[in-house]
mmCIF file of C-alpha atoms in Angstrom:
data_model
loop_
_atom_site.group_PDB
_atom_site.id
_atom_site.type_symbol
_atom_site.label_atom_id
_atom_site.label_comp_id
_atom_site.label_asym_id
_atom_site.label_seq_id
_atom_site.Cartn_x
_atom_site.Cartn_y
_atom_site.Cartn_z
ATOM 1 C CA MET A 1 -10.803 169.431 -154.272
ATOM 2 C CA ALA A 2 -8.927 166.686 -155.930
ATOM 3 C CA GLU A 3 -6.053 167.396 -153.608
ATOM 4 C CA ASP A 4 -8.343 167.189 -150.596
ATOM 5 C CA ILE A 5 -9.646 163.809 -151.682
ATOM 6 C CA GLU A 6 -6.146 162.509 -152.288
ATOM 7 C CA SER A 7 -4.961 163.748 -148.905
ATOM 8 C CA LYS A 8 -7.940 162.161 -147.192
ATOM 9 C CA ILE A 9 -7.195 158.874 -148.909
ATOM 10 C CA ARG A 10 -3.577 159.074 -147.757
ATOM 11 C CA ARG A 11 -4.621 159.790 -144.198
ATOM 12 C CA LEU A 12 -7.058 156.878 -144.213
ATOM 13 C CA ARG A 13 -4.342 154.588 -145.506
ATOM 14 C CA GLU A 14 -1.953 155.736 -142.812
ATOM 15 C CA LEU A 15 -4.601 155.295 -140.170
ATOM 16 C CA GLY A 16 -5.357 151.847 -141.499
ATOM 17 C CA ARG A 17 -1.695 150.944 -141.267
ATOM 18 C CA THR A 18 -1.319 152.215 -137.743
ATOM 19 C CA ILE A 19 -4.520 150.557 -136.602
ATOM 20 C CA GLY A 20 -3.430 147.308 -138.250
ATOM 21 C CA GLU A 21 -0.053 147.520 -136.547
ATOM 22 C CA THR A 22 -1.496 148.211 -133.119
ATOM 23 C CA GLU A 23 -4.030 145.416 -133.341
ATOM 24 C CA GLU A 24 -2.466 142.072 -132.796
ATOM 25 C CA GLN A 25 -3.001 139.720 -135.621
ATOM 26 C CA PRO A 26 -4.410 136.457 -134.391
ATOM 27 C CA PRO A 27 -1.967 133.674 -135.175
ATOM 28 C CA VAL A 28 -2.847 131.704 -138.188
ATOM 29 C CA PRO A 29 -4.182 128.453 -136.833
ATOM 30 C CA ALA A 30 -2.243 125.456 -138.000
ATOM 31 C CA ALA A 31 -4.093 122.909 -139.985
ATOM 32 C CA PRO A 32 -6.122 120.913 -137.540
ATOM 33 C CA LYS A 33 -4.590 117.557 -136.811
ATOM 34 C CA PRO A 34 -6.693 114.734 -138.063
ATOM 35 C CA PRO A 35 -8.111 112.736 -135.209
ATOM 36 C CA ARG A 36 -6.086 109.688 -134.271
ATOM 37 C CA ARG A 37 -7.271 106.828 -136.311
ATOM 38 C CA ARG A 38 -8.615 104.014 -134.219
ATOM 39 C CA ILE A 39 -7.166 100.728 -135.195
ATOM 40 C CA SER A 40 -10.008 98.495 -136.133
ATOM 41 C CA ARG A 41 -10.105 95.196 -134.320
ATOM 42 C CA ILE A 42 -11.620 93.622 -137.391
ATOM 43 C CA GLY A 43 -8.656 94.759 -139.461
ATOM 44 C CA THR A 44 -6.133 93.396 -136.985
ATOM 45 C CA LEU A 45 -8.021 90.126 -136.757
ATOM 46 C CA ARG A 46 -8.019 89.829 -140.526
ATOM 47 C CA GLU A 47 -4.301 90.606 -140.607
ATOM 48 C CA ARG A 48 -3.605 87.977 -137.943
ATOM 49 C CA GLU A 49 -5.768 85.461 -139.791
ATOM 50 C CA ARG A 50 -3.905 86.218 -143.029
ATOM 51 C CA ARG A 51 -0.546 85.721 -141.309
ATOM 52 C CA LYS A 52 -1.724 82.464 -139.753
ATOM 53 C CA ARG A 53 -2.885 81.197 -143.135
ATOM 54 C CA ILE A 54 0.439 82.097 -144.732
ATOM 55 C CA ILE A 55 2.388 80.326 -141.978
ATOM 56 C CA ILE A 56 0.137 77.257 -142.141
ATOM 57 C CA GLY A 57 0.434 77.124 -145.935
ATOM 58 C CA ALA A 58 4.229 77.430 -145.808
ATOM 59 C CA THR A 59 4.390 74.701 -143.161
ATOM 60 C CA ILE A 60 2.242 72.322 -145.197
ATOM 61 C CA ILE A 61 4.267 72.936 -148.361
ATOM 62 C CA SER A 62 7.552 72.380 -146.509
ATOM 63 C CA ILE A 63 6.222 69.130 -144.990
ATOM 64 C CA ILE A 64 5.160 67.907 -148.438
ATOM 65 C CA ILE A 65 8.603 68.722 -149.859
ATOM 66 C CA ILE A 66 10.369 66.952 -146.977
ATOM 67 C CA VAL A 67 8.182 63.851 -147.387
ATOM 68 C CA ALA A 68 8.846 63.805 -151.140
ATOM 69 C CA VAL A 69 12.618 64.084 -150.627
ATOM 70 C CA LEU A 70 12.564 61.299 -148.031
ATOM 71 C CA ALA A 71 10.505 59.089 -150.353
ATOM 72 C CA VAL A 72 13.008 59.563 -153.188
ATOM 73 C CA TYR A 73 15.920 58.866 -150.814
ATOM 74 C CA VAL A 74 14.333 55.664 -149.490
ATOM 75 C CA TYR A 75 13.492 54.543 -153.033
ATOM 76 C CA LEU A 76 17.072 55.036 -154.199
ATOM 77 C CA GLN A 77 18.440 53.241 -151.132
ATOM 78 C CA ASN A 78 16.091 50.298 -151.649
ATOM 79 C CA LYS A 79 16.952 50.217 -155.343
ATOM 80 C CA ALA A 80 20.642 49.876 -154.506
ATOM 81 C CA ALA A 81 19.860 47.180 -151.917
ATOM 82 C CA ARG A 82 17.735 45.280 -154.468
ATOM 83 C CA GLU A 83 20.492 45.435 -157.072
ATOM 84 C CA LEU A 84 22.996 44.155 -154.512
ATOM 85 C CA GLU A 85 20.652 41.312 -153.532
ATOM 86 C CA LEU A 86 20.141 40.368 -157.191
ATOM 87 C CA ALA A 87 23.900 40.360 -157.792
ATOM 88 C CA LYS A 88 24.353 38.184 -154.696
ATOM 89 C CA GLN A 89 21.707 35.725 -155.887
ATOM 90 C CA ALA A 90 23.346 35.606 -159.347
ATOM 91 C CA LYS A 91 26.741 34.782 -157.818
ATOM 92 C CA ILE A 92 25.221 32.092 -155.577
ATOM 93 C CA ALA A 93 23.489 30.576 -158.591
ATOM 94 C CA GLU A 94 26.762 30.662 -160.538
ATOM 95 C CA VAL A 95 28.655 28.936 -157.712
ATOM 96 C CA ASN A 96 25.894 26.339 -157.317
ATOM 97 C CA LYS A 97 26.072 25.663 -161.059
ATOM 98 C CA TYR A 98 29.733 24.729 -160.742
ATOM 99 C CA PHE A 99 28.980 22.192 -158.043
ATOM 100 C CA THR A 100 26.055 20.507 -159.746
ATOM 101 C CA GLY A 101 26.122 18.008 -162.546
ATOM 102 C CA GLU A 102 29.337 16.095 -163.147
ATOM 103 C CA LEU A 103 31.264 18.103 -160.505
ATOM 104 C CA ALA A 104 28.743 17.116 -157.849
ATOM 105 C CA ASN A 105 29.930 13.485 -158.001
ATOM 106 C CA ASP A 106 33.630 14.368 -158.090
ATOM 107 C CA THR A 107 35.580 12.479 -155.453
ATOM 108 C CA VAL A 108 38.265 15.162 -155.209
ATOM 109 C CA LYS A 109 35.697 17.547 -153.755
ATOM 110 C CA TYR A 110 35.020 15.173 -150.896
ATOM 111 C CA GLN A 111 38.706 14.580 -150.244
ATOM 112 C CA HIS A 112 39.425 18.276 -149.696
ATOM 113 C CA ASN A 113 36.628 18.592 -147.146
ATOM 114 C CA LYS A 114 38.068 15.849 -144.945
#
């Protein structure tokens, strides 16, 4: 009896194999593709707004830096011009000092001008 049971089990296994081979296995479905994500208009608007703010901020900072550099340049130029004007005034005062006082009445000075 034990042999009959074992033989029946073998036959069932063989039948199962042949039935499984004859039946076509349905192809394993690939993982379903996630639906295409819709790009949110709100997100793109926020991104555009963020980019605009960054560009505006960079522009304002660059304008401030340019104005500061120009202010320093003009200050240094005017400082040099003021120093030159002061030196000129000092020389004029020195020359005027030589021709005032006792030299102002010198007759030789008038003879050279004639």
